[in-house]
Structure formats: C-alpha cells, structure tokens
C-alpha cells in the first residue's frame, strides 16, 4: 500500500492509501484512521462502506468518526465504492450503476465480472492488506455503512458471522432484490435470474437467521429515499421472524445526508466498540 | 433570506441561505446552524470565517461544529469568503486573490471597491440580517476562523471590541501586512500605501491593545504555511507587549487541514460559549 497523504487528527493519524487490487484488477484507494491507542498493541478494525457516488472521501471528511474512533481505540477503514480507472461500456452513464455503485457484489455478467468484485475485495482482500500494514486484531472486526453501504455491511455480516463480530447501518437499502436501485444493480451485475440475487438481499438473509449479536440501524423519517428504496420495515419483519436482535431507530426529521450520519456516528461507533472489545 | 436547503443535525437545523447583499452588490450564500436550545429564547451567535478558496461549505460539512454548538446552545453563522457571480478583470486568475479570497477587507481600489466589501458585510450587514431572521441576542456575539478567516476574525474583534465578546482562530494569518499572501491581497484591494494596510493587520492591532478577553489560537507545527504566511510568533510578541491575553497552542504534528480544525473545534466552541454566556 502506498500512502498518498497523512494527517494528524484527534491524536491519531488519518491516512489515505493506494494499492493494486487482485480482486478488481485495478488500483484502489482506501482511507485508514489509526487512533492513538495503536501504540499499545493490536486494535479492533471497523470497516465503513459508503453509498452511491461516494469514494473514501465523503465519510472521511464529513462523518466526524475520528473523534469517536480515538475515544474507543478502533481503527477505521473506508474503502471506495467500485473499481476506478476503467472505461467499460456504460460504466459512467448513471449514478446508480457502474462506477461509484459497485453494490458490494461479485458480478457474474459481462462486461462487469472481471473487475466488479467488491464483495471479494471487501471480505477477503482488504482485511488481509490491512492486517499486513497495521497492528490489528483480526478476530475483532466490525462493519457498517450508509445506504448502498448499509446494504453491503448487513449482507457482509449476515453471510459471514464468523468474520464479523458487529454490524450497524445508516439508512440502508435493506432488501436489494425488491427495490429499484437494487433491481437495476443486481440485474446488471448478476443477470436476470432472481434466485442469484437472494445472497445479496439483507432482509432475506436475516430471515434465515444466523446472526446473533445486536444490530443497530438508524433511519431518518424525512429521508427522500425511505419509501421507494430503503423500506426498513422489511428488515424489521425479517429479524422478528428469525429472532435476530435488531434495534431500528426511526429518527424524526432526519434526511439521507451526512448531517444525519454525523449526528448518530457516536452511537454507532460506541455500539461496535462495545461488541468488539467484549 | 431565501432558504436553499435545510437538514436536521444534532437535534438542531443546518440551513443554507441566499440573500441579496447591499455591501457587495451581489447575492451571497451563508450557512446557519440553529441548535435545539433556540426553542427556549434568544441565543448567542458565533460567526466562522473561512480560509482561501472556501465557501460556507468546507466548515459546514467538515468541521464537526454542530455537535458542540448543540451542546452549548450557540448559533453558528458561516459566510462565504468573497462576492460571487462577478467577472472582474483577473478576479478568478489566482487562488489567493479575488473570488474565494476577499480577505475580509473593504477594497478602495478599482475594480474591487464596489463589490469587495467583506469587512462591512461581515461586521454590519450580516449580523443585522441574522438578527432579523433568527432569535439571537445581539449583545452576545463571537467570531472565529481559519487561516485567512483567522486573520479576518482577529482583525474584526480587535477593531470592534464593543461588538464581539469572544474571538479565536485556527492557524491564522496573524500579520497580513508582512507576509506574501497578505501583501498581495492588501496591495490589490487597498493600493500600495502600506499605511492603509495597518488597519487589517491583526498583530499591529493587538500591539495597540484594547481587546480584553482571553484569545485562543491553535497552530499546527506541521502546517506547510507556518513559516512563510502565518508567523504566530508575531501575534505572540504583539499580545505580550500590550498585555492582551493570548493562549497560543502549538499542536505537534498537525497540518493546515480540516483534520486539524475538527480535532480542536470542541475546545474553540467551549471557549466562546464560556465567554458568551458569562
């Protein structure tokens, strides 16, 4: 990993890195915040997955997460949302598919299947890289995210309860196979056989059970995407069915922006820190 | 004032507004954070002046100030750094003069003198507008800023101790008449008679005394502009001479970015709140 830049922040270091990715076949950029406690030994790692159109930057400059990460002694990793530097047919044509919109899946369809492998990148490659460059405790990993990244975090946790100890989300797409954003993305990356979509639908995965630790989800009631794309009630119903421990908080008047995310960031990092340090 | 957008944030409201300015003869945009305590009566107002190239946005999305403003019950006003929408000769040619670089002065030279009147805008017009639109206590106003905005805040406070009760700055240009950024700006806006520059030099103003309440200045030691443009020692010497109560903190390893500003934002808002609510 090459360091692009580095900034002192809340007694720790906010670094931005570039590395070659075997999963995507491209260079990838990633932001890593290392809190001051890193001097004392291996720390838990919390990965944040961003939403549509984002890179590592939105979260890193807008969420105010460093303060809480420094308080709790947690490393925070913020990857990009898709491969970059390609020019596949139609890749940059819309904000909700292709570049900036990898949906954290491993594509199976042409022309996406070679590079759009964000599921493998986030699950396998990135944690390995982070472990090789920073003093982390690989047994203590958590994951969270926003919108498309909330979808990614929930899917990643529910499919890999052995790898992640904690999960939370801000205004997640909770059922990608049943909303327009998800139908477009899963159809494009995985093809029209909807059976293949189920492995990337957080609510369908939650219904099967298997995730045991408390989940925190915050959702603003004035979120413009609430009814059409997010549908938190589907996750609520699925978790109720399987006995999965979900706390879904409907936050009155909050929208889909980082003004909302920053407001509840402290609660989310405290939620993860408690589970990761238990 | 027309509201462009509004977001729930830390229990309060982050609004972005546009208004016609008599000072600049242009439309101006300004961000105003109103904390939840506004429901209980008039609140103190804290104005933040941004640095070169910024608009209201950098501070509003990156500084993490809303959390502390909501904690202390302070309204925060973040104006733009110059008039916009003009196309004066050379106005957009460099990052450190013209658009995004008003330096908080009232220009006296052509072609700037008609519109580049940021001193009057910040001192007189904007507080009047804010008082007419929000429930504020006009007797309790503070001002702070970063870099060029730290210069603006210190100059504004030192020249108007009757209007401001509190002042602080992040990595300010402390002596605009004696550094390259300032010489270029003051020469362009005020002409080559250096006598006219003195009223916009924070250290020369501090030397004369007159400001009585404690001042907080944070300066990163790894700031790339430290030695050439910022020179905090000049403010330190001036305040020592006049007995002006300055706390200058040199923060080891911190740079000029919002990663630095966000780290110490809580201390600055606490500093203002204490003086404004005393």
Coordinates of C-alpha atoms in Angstrom, one line a residue:
Chain A
X1 CA 0.0 0.0 0.0
X2 CA 1.4 3.4 -1.0
X3 CA 0.5 6.3 1.3
X4 CA -0.9 9.2 -0.7
X5 CA -1.3 11.5 2.3
X6 CA -1.4 11.5 6.1
X7 CA -2.9 14.0 8.6
X8 CA -2.8 14.2 12.3
X9 CA -6.4 14.0 13.6
X10 CA -7.7 13.6 17.2
X11 CA -4.3 12.4 18.4
X12 CA -4.2 9.6 15.7
X13 CA -3.5 9.6 12.0
X14 CA -5.8 9.8 9.1
X15 CA -4.0 8.2 6.1
X16 CA -5.1 7.8 2.5
X17 CA -3.6 4.8 0.6
X18 CA -3.4 3.4 -2.9
X19 CA -2.9 -0.3 -3.7
X20 CA -3.1 -2.7 -6.6
X21 CA -6.2 -4.9 -6.1
X22 CA -6.2 -8.6 -7.2
X23 CA -10.0 -8.7 -6.8
X24 CA -10.8 -5.7 -9.1
X25 CA -7.7 -5.8 -11.3
X26 CA -7.4 -2.0 -10.7
X27 CA -5.7 0.4 -8.3
X28 CA -7.9 1.1 -5.3
X29 CA -7.8 3.9 -2.8
X30 CA -8.7 3.5 0.8
X31 CA -8.7 5.7 3.9
X32 CA -7.5 4.3 7.2
X33 CA -7.8 6.1 10.6
X34 CA -5.4 4.8 13.2
X35 CA -6.2 6.1 16.7
X36 CA -3.6 6.9 19.4
X37 CA -4.1 3.6 21.2
X38 CA -2.3 1.8 18.3
X39 CA 0.9 2.5 20.2
X40 CA -0.2 0.0 22.8
X41 CA -0.9 -3.1 20.7
X42 CA -3.3 -4.6 18.2
X43 CA -6.7 -2.9 17.8
X44 CA -10.1 -3.9 16.5
X45 CA -11.0 -2.8 12.9
X46 CA -14.2 -1.3 11.8
X47 CA -14.9 -1.0 8.1
X48 CA -17.3 1.6 6.7
X49 CA -19.0 1.1 3.3
X50 CA -20.2 4.2 1.6
X51 CA -23.2 4.9 -0.5
X52 CA -23.8 5.6 -4.2
X53 CA -21.5 8.1 -5.9
X54 CA -19.1 8.2 -2.9
X55 CA -15.4 7.4 -2.6
X56 CA -13.5 7.0 0.7
X57 CA -13.6 10.8 1.0
X58 CA -17.3 11.5 1.9
X59 CA -17.2 9.5 5.1
X60 CA -13.6 10.5 6.0
X61 CA -14.2 14.3 5.8
X62 CA -17.9 14.5 6.7
X63 CA -18.8 11.9 9.3
X64 CA -16.8 13.1 12.2
X65 CA -15.9 9.5 13.0
X66 CA -12.3 10.1 14.0
X67 CA -13.2 11.6 17.3
X68 CA -15.2 8.5 18.4
X69 CA -12.6 6.1 17.0
X70 CA -9.9 7.9 19.0
X71 CA -12.1 7.7 22.1
X72 CA -12.7 4.0 21.8
X73 CA -9.4 2.8 20.3
X74 CA -10.8 1.5 17.0
X75 CA -9.1 1.5 13.6
X76 CA -11.5 2.7 10.8
X77 CA -11.1 1.5 7.2
X78 CA -13.1 3.4 4.5
X79 CA -12.8 1.8 1.0
X80 CA -14.1 3.1 -2.3
X81 CA -17.5 2.0 -3.7
X82 CA -16.3 0.5 -7.1
X83 CA -13.3 -0.1 -9.2
X84 CA -11.9 3.0 -10.8
X85 CA -9.9 3.9 -13.9
X86 CA -11.8 1.5 -16.3
X87 CA -14.0 2.6 -19.1
X88 CA -16.4 -0.3 -19.6
X89 CA -19.4 0.3 -21.9
X90 CA -21.9 2.3 -20.0
X91 CA -19.8 2.3 -16.8
X92 CA -20.1 6.0 -16.1
X93 CA -23.6 6.6 -17.6
X94 CA -25.6 6.6 -14.4
X95 CA -25.1 7.4 -10.7
X96 CA -26.6 4.2 -9.5
X97 CA -24.8 1.6 -11.6
X98 CA -21.2 1.1 -12.6
X99 CA -18.5 3.4 -11.2
X100 CA -19.4 4.6 -7.7
X101 CA -22.1 2.0 -7.5
X102 CA -20.5 -1.5 -7.1
X103 CA -23.1 -2.6 -4.6
X104 CA -20.6 -4.8 -2.9
X105 CA -21.3 -7.8 -5.1
X106 CA -19.1 -10.1 -7.2
X107 CA -20.5 -9.6 -10.7
X108 CA -21.1 -12.7 -12.9
X109 CA -22.1 -10.9 -16.1
X110 CA -20.1 -9.4 -18.9
X111 CA -18.5 -6.8 -19.0
X112 CA -18.6 -6.5 -15.2
X113 CA -17.4 -9.9 -13.9
X114 CA -13.7 -9.3 -14.3
X115 CA -13.4 -6.1 -12.3
X116 CA -16.7 -5.6 -10.3
X117 CA -15.8 -7.9 -7.5
X118 CA -16.3 -5.7 -4.5
X119 CA -17.7 -8.5 -2.3
X120 CA -14.4 -10.4 -2.5
X121 CA -12.4 -7.2 -2.2
X122 CA -14.1 -6.1 1.0
X123 CA -14.5 -9.6 2.5
X124 CA -11.1 -11.1 1.7
X125 CA -8.5 -8.9 0.1
X126 CA -8.8 -5.6 2.0
X127 CA -8.8 -7.2 5.5
X128 CA -5.7 -9.1 4.6
X129 CA -4.0 -6.0 3.3
X130 CA -4.9 -4.0 6.4
X131 CA -3.6 -6.8 8.7
X132 CA -0.3 -6.8 6.9
X133 CA 0.1 -3.0 7.2
X134 CA -1.4 -2.2 10.6
X135 CA -1.3 -3.7 14.1
X136 CA -4.8 -5.1 14.2
X137 CA -6.6 -8.0 15.9
X138 CA -8.2 -9.9 13.0
X139 CA -10.6 -11.7 15.4
X140 CA -12.2 -8.3 16.2
X141 CA -13.7 -6.9 13.1
X142 CA -16.9 -4.9 12.6
X143 CA -18.7 -3.4 9.6
X144 CA -21.1 -0.6 9.0
X145 CA -22.2 1.7 6.2
X146 CA -24.7 4.1 4.6
X147 CA -27.5 3.4 2.1
X148 CA -25.9 1.1 -0.6
X149 CA -23.1 0.7 2.0
X150 CA -25.6 -0.2 4.7
X151 CA -26.8 -2.9 2.4
X152 CA -23.2 -4.0 1.9
X153 CA -22.5 -4.1 5.6
X154 CA -25.6 -6.1 6.5
X155 CA -25.1 -8.6 3.7
X156 CA -21.4 -9.0 4.6
X157 CA -22.2 -9.6 8.3
X158 CA -25.1 -11.9 7.7
X159 CA -23.2 -14.1 5.3
X160 CA -20.0 -14.1 7.4
X161 CA -20.9 -14.2 11.1
X162 CA -17.6 -15.9 11.7
X163 CA -15.7 -13.0 10.3
X164 CA -17.6 -10.0 11.8
X165 CA -18.5 -9.5 15.4
X166 CA -20.6 -6.3 15.0
X167 CA -22.7 -4.6 12.3
X168 CA -24.7 -1.4 12.0
X169 CA -26.1 0.8 9.3
X170 CA -27.4 4.2 8.5
X171 CA -30.5 4.3 6.2
X172 CA -29.6 1.0 4.5
X173 CA -31.1 -0.5 1.4
X174 CA -32.4 -3.4 3.4
X175 CA -33.8 -5.6 0.5
X176 CA -31.8 -5.0 -2.7
X177 CA -33.8 -7.6 -4.6
X178 CA -37.1 -5.7 -4.0
X179 CA -36.3 -2.0 -4.7
X180 CA -35.5 -0.1 -8.0
X181 CA -31.8 0.7 -7.1
X182 CA -31.2 -3.0 -6.2
X183 CA -33.1 -4.5 -9.1
X184 CA -31.1 -2.4 -11.6
X185 CA -27.8 -3.2 -9.9
X186 CA -28.3 -6.9 -9.2
X187 CA -29.9 -7.4 -12.7
X188 CA -26.9 -5.8 -14.3
X189 CA -24.2 -7.4 -12.3
X190 CA -25.8 -10.9 -11.7
X191 CA -28.2 -11.3 -14.6
X192 CA -32.0 -11.7 -14.6
X193 CA -32.2 -14.9 -12.6
X194 CA -33.6 -13.5 -9.4
X195 CA -32.5 -16.6 -7.5
X196 CA -28.9 -15.3 -7.7
X197 CA -30.0 -12.0 -6.1
X198 CA -31.0 -13.5 -2.8
X199 CA -27.5 -13.9 -1.5
X200 CA -27.3 -10.1 -1.7
X201 CA -30.6 -9.2 0.0
X202 CA -30.0 -8.3 3.6
X203 CA -33.6 -9.0 4.7
X204 CA -33.8 -12.4 3.0
X205 CA -30.5 -13.3 4.7
X206 CA -31.8 -12.0 8.1
X207 CA -34.9 -14.1 7.7
X208 CA -32.8 -17.3 7.6
X209 CA -31.2 -16.3 11.0
X210 CA -27.6 -17.0 11.9
X211 CA -26.5 -13.5 13.0
X212 CA -26.6 -13.4 16.8
X213 CA -25.2 -10.1 18.1
X214 CA -27.2 -6.8 18.5
X215 CA -27.7 -4.8 15.2
X216 CA -28.1 -1.0 15.3
X217 CA -29.9 0.7 12.3
X218 CA -30.7 4.4 12.2
X219 CA -33.2 5.7 9.6
X220 CA -34.3 9.3 9.2
X221 CA -38.0 9.8 8.7
X222 CA -37.5 12.6 6.2
X223 CA -35.2 10.6 4.0
X224 CA -36.3 11.1 0.4
X225 CA -35.5 7.5 -0.5
X226 CA -37.3 5.9 2.5
X227 CA -40.4 4.5 0.9
X228 CA -39.1 3.6 -2.5
X229 CA -35.6 2.4 -2.0
X230 CA -34.9 1.7 1.7
X231 CA -38.1 0.1 3.3
X232 CA -36.7 -0.6 6.8
X233 CA -39.9 -2.4 7.7
X234 CA -38.7 -5.4 5.5
X235 CA -35.6 -5.8 7.7
X236 CA -37.7 -5.4 10.8
X237 CA -40.1 -8.1 9.8
X238 CA -37.3 -10.5 8.7
X239 CA -35.4 -10.0 12.0
X240 CA -38.6 -10.5 14.0
X241 CA -39.2 -13.8 12.2
X242 CA -35.8 -15.2 12.8
X243 CA -35.3 -13.7 16.3
X244 CA -32.3 -11.6 15.0
X245 CA -31.7 -8.8 17.6
X246 CA -32.3 -5.6 15.7
X247 CA -32.7 -2.1 17.1
X248 CA -34.2 0.0 14.4
X249 CA -34.4 3.7 15.3
X250 CA -36.6 6.0 13.2
X251 CA -35.1 9.4 13.7
X252 CA -37.7 12.2 13.3
X253 CA -36.9 14.8 10.7
X254 CA -33.6 13.5 9.6
X255 CA -32.7 13.1 5.9
X256 CA -30.3 10.9 3.9
X257 CA -27.3 13.2 4.3
X258 CA -24.1 13.2 6.3
X259 CA -25.7 15.8 8.6
X260 CA -27.8 12.8 9.7
X261 CA -24.9 10.4 9.7
X262 CA -22.6 12.6 11.7
X263 CA -25.4 13.1 14.3
X264 CA -25.5 9.4 15.2
X265 CA -22.0 8.4 14.4
X266 CA -21.0 8.4 18.0
X267 CA -23.8 5.9 18.9
X268 CA -22.7 3.6 16.1
X269 CA -19.0 3.6 17.0
X270 CA -19.9 3.0 20.7
X271 CA -22.1 0.1 19.6
X272 CA -19.3 -1.5 17.7
X273 CA -16.6 -0.8 20.3
X274 CA -18.8 -2.5 23.0
X275 CA -19.1 -5.7 20.9
X276 CA -15.6 -5.6 19.6
X277 CA -14.0 -5.2 23.0
X278 CA -16.3 -7.6 24.8
Chain B
X1 CA -33.1 35.5 3.1
X2 CA -34.2 32.6 0.9
X3 CA -33.6 29.1 2.3
X4 CA -31.8 26.9 -0.2
X5 CA -31.8 23.8 1.9
X6 CA -32.3 22.6 5.5
X7 CA -31.1 19.5 7.3
X8 CA -31.8 18.1 10.8
X9 CA -28.4 17.8 12.6
X10 CA -27.6 17.1 16.2
X11 CA -31.2 18.0 17.3
X12 CA -31.0 21.4 15.6
X13 CA -31.2 22.6 12.0
X14 CA -28.4 23.3 9.5
X15 CA -29.8 25.7 7.0
X16 CA -28.2 27.2 3.8
X17 CA -29.5 30.6 2.7
X18 CA -29.1 33.1 -0.1
X19 CA -29.7 36.8 0.1
X20 CA -29.0 40.0 -1.8
X21 CA -26.2 41.9 -0.2
X22 CA -26.1 45.7 -0.2
X23 CA -22.4 45.6 0.8
X24 CA -21.2 43.5 -2.1
X25 CA -23.9 44.3 -4.6
X26 CA -24.2 40.5 -5.3
X27 CA -26.2 37.5 -4.0
X28 CA -24.4 35.9 -1.1
X29 CA -24.8 32.4 0.4
X30 CA -24.5 31.7 4.1
X31 CA -24.8 28.6 6.3
X32 CA -26.6 29.0 9.7
X33 CA -26.8 26.2 12.3
X34 CA -29.5 26.7 14.8
X35 CA -29.2 24.4 17.9
X36 CA -32.2 22.9 19.7
X37 CA -32.0 25.5 22.5
X38 CA -33.4 28.1 20.1
X39 CA -36.8 27.0 21.2
X40 CA -36.2 28.5 24.6
X41 CA -35.2 32.0 23.7
X42 CA -32.5 34.2 22.1
X43 CA -29.1 32.6 21.7
X44 CA -25.5 33.9 21.3
X45 CA -24.1 33.9 17.8
X46 CA -20.7 32.7 16.7
X47 CA -19.5 33.6 13.2
X48 CA -16.9 31.5 11.5
X49 CA -14.8 33.0 8.7
X50 CA -13.2 30.5 6.2
X51 CA -9.9 30.5 4.5
X52 CA -8.7 30.9 0.9
X53 CA -10.7 29.1 -1.8
X54 CA -13.5 28.2 0.7
X55 CA -17.3 28.9 0.7
X56 CA -19.7 28.2 3.6
X57 CA -19.5 24.6 2.7
X58 CA -16.0 23.5 3.9
X59 CA -16.6 24.5 7.5
X60 CA -20.2 23.3 7.5
X61 CA -19.5 19.8 6.3
X62 CA -16.0 19.2 7.6
X63 CA -15.5 20.9 10.9
X64 CA -17.9 18.9 13.1
X65 CA -19.0 22.1 14.8
X66 CA -22.7 21.3 15.0
X67 CA -22.2 18.8 17.8
X68 CA -20.6 21.3 20.0
X69 CA -22.9 24.2 19.1
X70 CA -25.8 21.9 20.1
X71 CA -24.1 21.1 23.3
X72 CA -23.5 24.7 24.2
X73 CA -26.6 26.3 22.7
X74 CA -24.9 28.6 20.2
X75 CA -26.0 29.7 16.7
X76 CA -23.2 29.3 14.1
X77 CA -23.0 31.5 11.0
X78 CA -20.6 30.6 8.2
X79 CA -20.5 33.1 5.4
X80 CA -18.7 32.9 2.0
X81 CA -15.2 34.3 1.5
X82 CA -15.9 36.8 -1.3
X83 CA -18.6 38.1 -3.6
X84 CA -19.6 35.6 -6.3
X85 CA -21.1 35.8 -9.7
X86 CA -19.0 38.8 -10.9
X87 CA -16.4 38.6 -13.6
X88 CA -14.0 41.4 -12.8
X89 CA -10.7 41.5 -14.7
X90 CA -8.4 38.9 -13.2
X91 CA -10.9 38.0 -10.5
X92 CA -10.7 34.3 -11.0
X93 CA -7.0 34.1 -12.1
X94 CA -5.4 33.1 -8.7
X95 CA -6.5 31.2 -5.6
X96 CA -5.2 33.8 -3.2
X97 CA -6.8 37.0 -4.7
X98 CA -10.3 37.8 -6.0
X99 CA -13.0 35.2 -5.8
X100 CA -12.6 33.0 -2.7
X101 CA -10.1 35.4 -1.3
X102 CA -11.8 38.6 -0.1
X103 CA -9.5 38.8 3.0
X104 CA -12.4 40.5 4.9
X105 CA -11.4 44.0 3.8
X106 CA -13.3 46.9 2.3
X107 CA -11.4 47.5 -1.0
X108 CA -10.6 51.0 -2.0
X109 CA -9.1 50.3 -5.4
X110 CA -10.6 49.8 -8.8
X111 CA -12.1 47.4 -9.9
X112 CA -12.6 45.9 -6.5
X113 CA -14.0 48.8 -4.4
X114 CA -17.6 48.4 -5.5
X115 CA -18.1 44.7 -4.6
X116 CA -15.2 43.5 -2.4
X117 CA -16.5 45.0 0.8
X118 CA -16.4 41.9 3.0
X119 CA -15.4 43.9 6.1
X120 CA -18.7 45.8 6.0
X121 CA -20.6 42.7 5.0
X122 CA -19.3 40.7 8.0
X123 CA -19.3 43.5 10.5
X124 CA -22.6 45.3 9.8
X125 CA -24.8 43.7 7.2
X126 CA -24.7 40.0 8.0
X127 CA -25.3 40.4 11.8
X128 CA -28.3 42.6 11.0
X129 CA -29.8 40.0 8.7
X130 CA -29.2 37.2 11.1
X131 CA -30.8 39.2 13.9
X132 CA -33.9 39.8 11.7
X133 CA -34.3 36.1 10.8
X134 CA -33.3 34.2 14.0
X135 CA -33.9 34.7 17.7
X136 CA -30.4 35.9 18.7
X137 CA -29.0 38.0 21.5
X138 CA -27.1 40.7 19.6
X139 CA -25.1 41.6 22.7
X140 CA -23.5 38.1 22.7
X141 CA -21.5 37.7 19.5
X142 CA -18.3 35.9 19.0
X143 CA -16.1 35.4 15.9
X144 CA -13.5 32.8 14.8
X145 CA -12.0 31.5 11.6
X146 CA -9.2 29.6 9.8
X147 CA -6.1 31.0 8.0
X148 CA -7.4 34.0 6.0
X149 CA -10.5 33.7 8.2
X150 CA -8.4 33.6 11.3
X151 CA -6.9 36.9 10.2
X152 CA -10.5 38.2 9.5
X153 CA -11.7 37.1 12.9
X154 CA -8.8 38.7 14.8
X155 CA -9.0 41.9 12.9
X156 CA -12.8 42.1 13.3
X157 CA -12.5 41.5 17.1
X158 CA -9.6 43.9 17.7
X159 CA -11.2 46.7 15.8
X160 CA -14.6 46.2 17.3
X161 CA -14.3 45.1 20.9
X162 CA -17.7 46.6 21.6
X163 CA -19.3 44.3 19.1
X164 CA -17.6 41.0 19.8
X165 CA -17.2 39.3 23.2
X166 CA -15.0 36.4 22.1
X167 CA -12.5 35.6 19.5
X168 CA -10.4 32.6 18.5
X169 CA -8.5 31.3 15.4
X170 CA -7.1 28.2 13.8
X171 CA -3.7 28.8 12.0
X172 CA -4.4 32.4 11.3
X173 CA -2.5 34.8 9.1
X174 CA -1.6 37.0 12.1
X175 CA 0.1 39.8 10.3
X176 CA -1.3 40.3 6.8
X177 CA 0.9 43.3 6.0
X178 CA 4.1 41.3 6.5
X179 CA 3.5 38.0 4.6
X180 CA 3.2 37.2 0.9
X181 CA -0.5 36.3 0.9
X182 CA -1.4 39.5 2.7
X183 CA 0.9 41.7 0.8
X184 CA -0.7 40.6 -2.5
X185 CA -4.2 40.9 -1.2
X186 CA -3.8 44.2 0.7
X187 CA -1.8 45.7 -2.2
X188 CA -4.5 44.7 -4.6
X189 CA -7.5 45.8 -2.6
X190 CA -6.1 48.8 -0.8
X191 CA -3.3 50.0 -3.0
X192 CA 0.4 50.4 -2.4
X193 CA 0.3 52.8 0.5
X194 CA 1.2 50.4 3.3
X195 CA -0.2 52.8 5.9
X196 CA -3.7 51.7 4.8
X197 CA -2.8 48.1 5.4
X198 CA -2.2 48.5 9.1
X199 CA -6.0 48.5 10.0
X200 CA -6.1 44.9 8.6
X201 CA -3.0 43.6 10.4
X202 CA -4.1 41.6 13.5
X203 CA -0.7 41.8 15.2
X204 CA -0.3 45.6 14.7
X205 CA -3.8 46.0 16.1
X206 CA -3.0 43.7 19.0
X207 CA 0.0 45.7 19.8
X208 CA -2.2 48.8 20.4
X209 CA -4.2 46.9 23.0
X210 CA -7.9 47.3 23.5
X211 CA -9.0 43.7 23.4
X212 CA -9.5 42.4 26.9
X213 CA -11.0 38.9 26.9
X214 CA -9.0 35.7 26.5
X215 CA -8.0 34.7 23.0
X216 CA -7.5 31.1 21.9
X217 CA -5.3 30.3 18.9
X218 CA -4.3 26.8 17.7
X219 CA -1.5 26.3 15.3
X220 CA -0.2 23.0 13.9
X221 CA 3.5 22.6 13.9
X222 CA 3.5 20.7 10.6
X223 CA 1.5 23.3 8.8
X224 CA 3.0 23.9 5.4
X225 CA 2.3 27.6 5.6
X226 CA 3.6 28.2 9.1
X227 CA 6.9 29.9 8.5
X228 CA 6.1 31.9 5.3
X229 CA 2.5 33.0 5.8
X230 CA 1.3 32.5 9.3
X231 CA 4.1 33.5 11.7
X232 CA 2.2 33.1 15.0
X233 CA 5.2 34.5 16.9
X234 CA 4.3 38.0 15.6
X235 CA 0.9 37.8 17.4
X236 CA 2.5 36.4 20.5
X237 CA 5.0 39.3 20.7
X238 CA 2.3 41.9 20.0
X239 CA 0.0 40.5 22.7
X240 CA 2.8 40.3 25.2
X241 CA 3.7 44.0 24.6
X242 CA 0.1 45.2 25.1
X243 CA -0.9 42.7 27.8
X244 CA -3.5 41.2 25.5
X245 CA -4.5 37.7 27.0
X246 CA -3.5 35.2 24.3
X247 CA -3.3 31.5 24.6
X248 CA -1.3 30.2 21.6
X249 CA -1.2 26.4 21.4
X250 CA 1.4 24.9 19.1
X251 CA -0.1 21.4 18.2
X252 CA 2.6 18.9 17.4
X253 CA 2.3 17.2 14.0
X254 CA -0.9 18.9 12.9
X255 CA -1.3 20.5 9.5
X256 CA -3.4 23.2 7.9
X257 CA -6.4 20.9 7.1
X258 CA -9.9 20.4 8.5
X259 CA -8.5 17.2 10.1
X260 CA -6.7 19.6 12.4
X261 CA -9.6 22.1 12.7
X262 CA -12.1 19.3 13.6
X263 CA -9.7 18.0 16.3
X264 CA -9.8 21.3 18.2
X265 CA -13.2 22.6 17.2
X266 CA -14.7 21.4 20.6
X267 CA -12.2 23.5 22.5
X268 CA -12.9 26.6 20.5
X269 CA -16.7 26.4 20.8
X270 CA -16.3 25.8 24.5
X271 CA -14.0 28.8 24.7
X272 CA -16.6 31.0 23.0
X273 CA -19.6 29.6 24.9
X274 CA -17.9 30.3 28.2
X275 CA -17.3 34.0 27.3
X276 CA -20.6 34.5 25.5
X277 CA -22.7 33.0 28.3
X278 CA -20.7 34.6 31.2

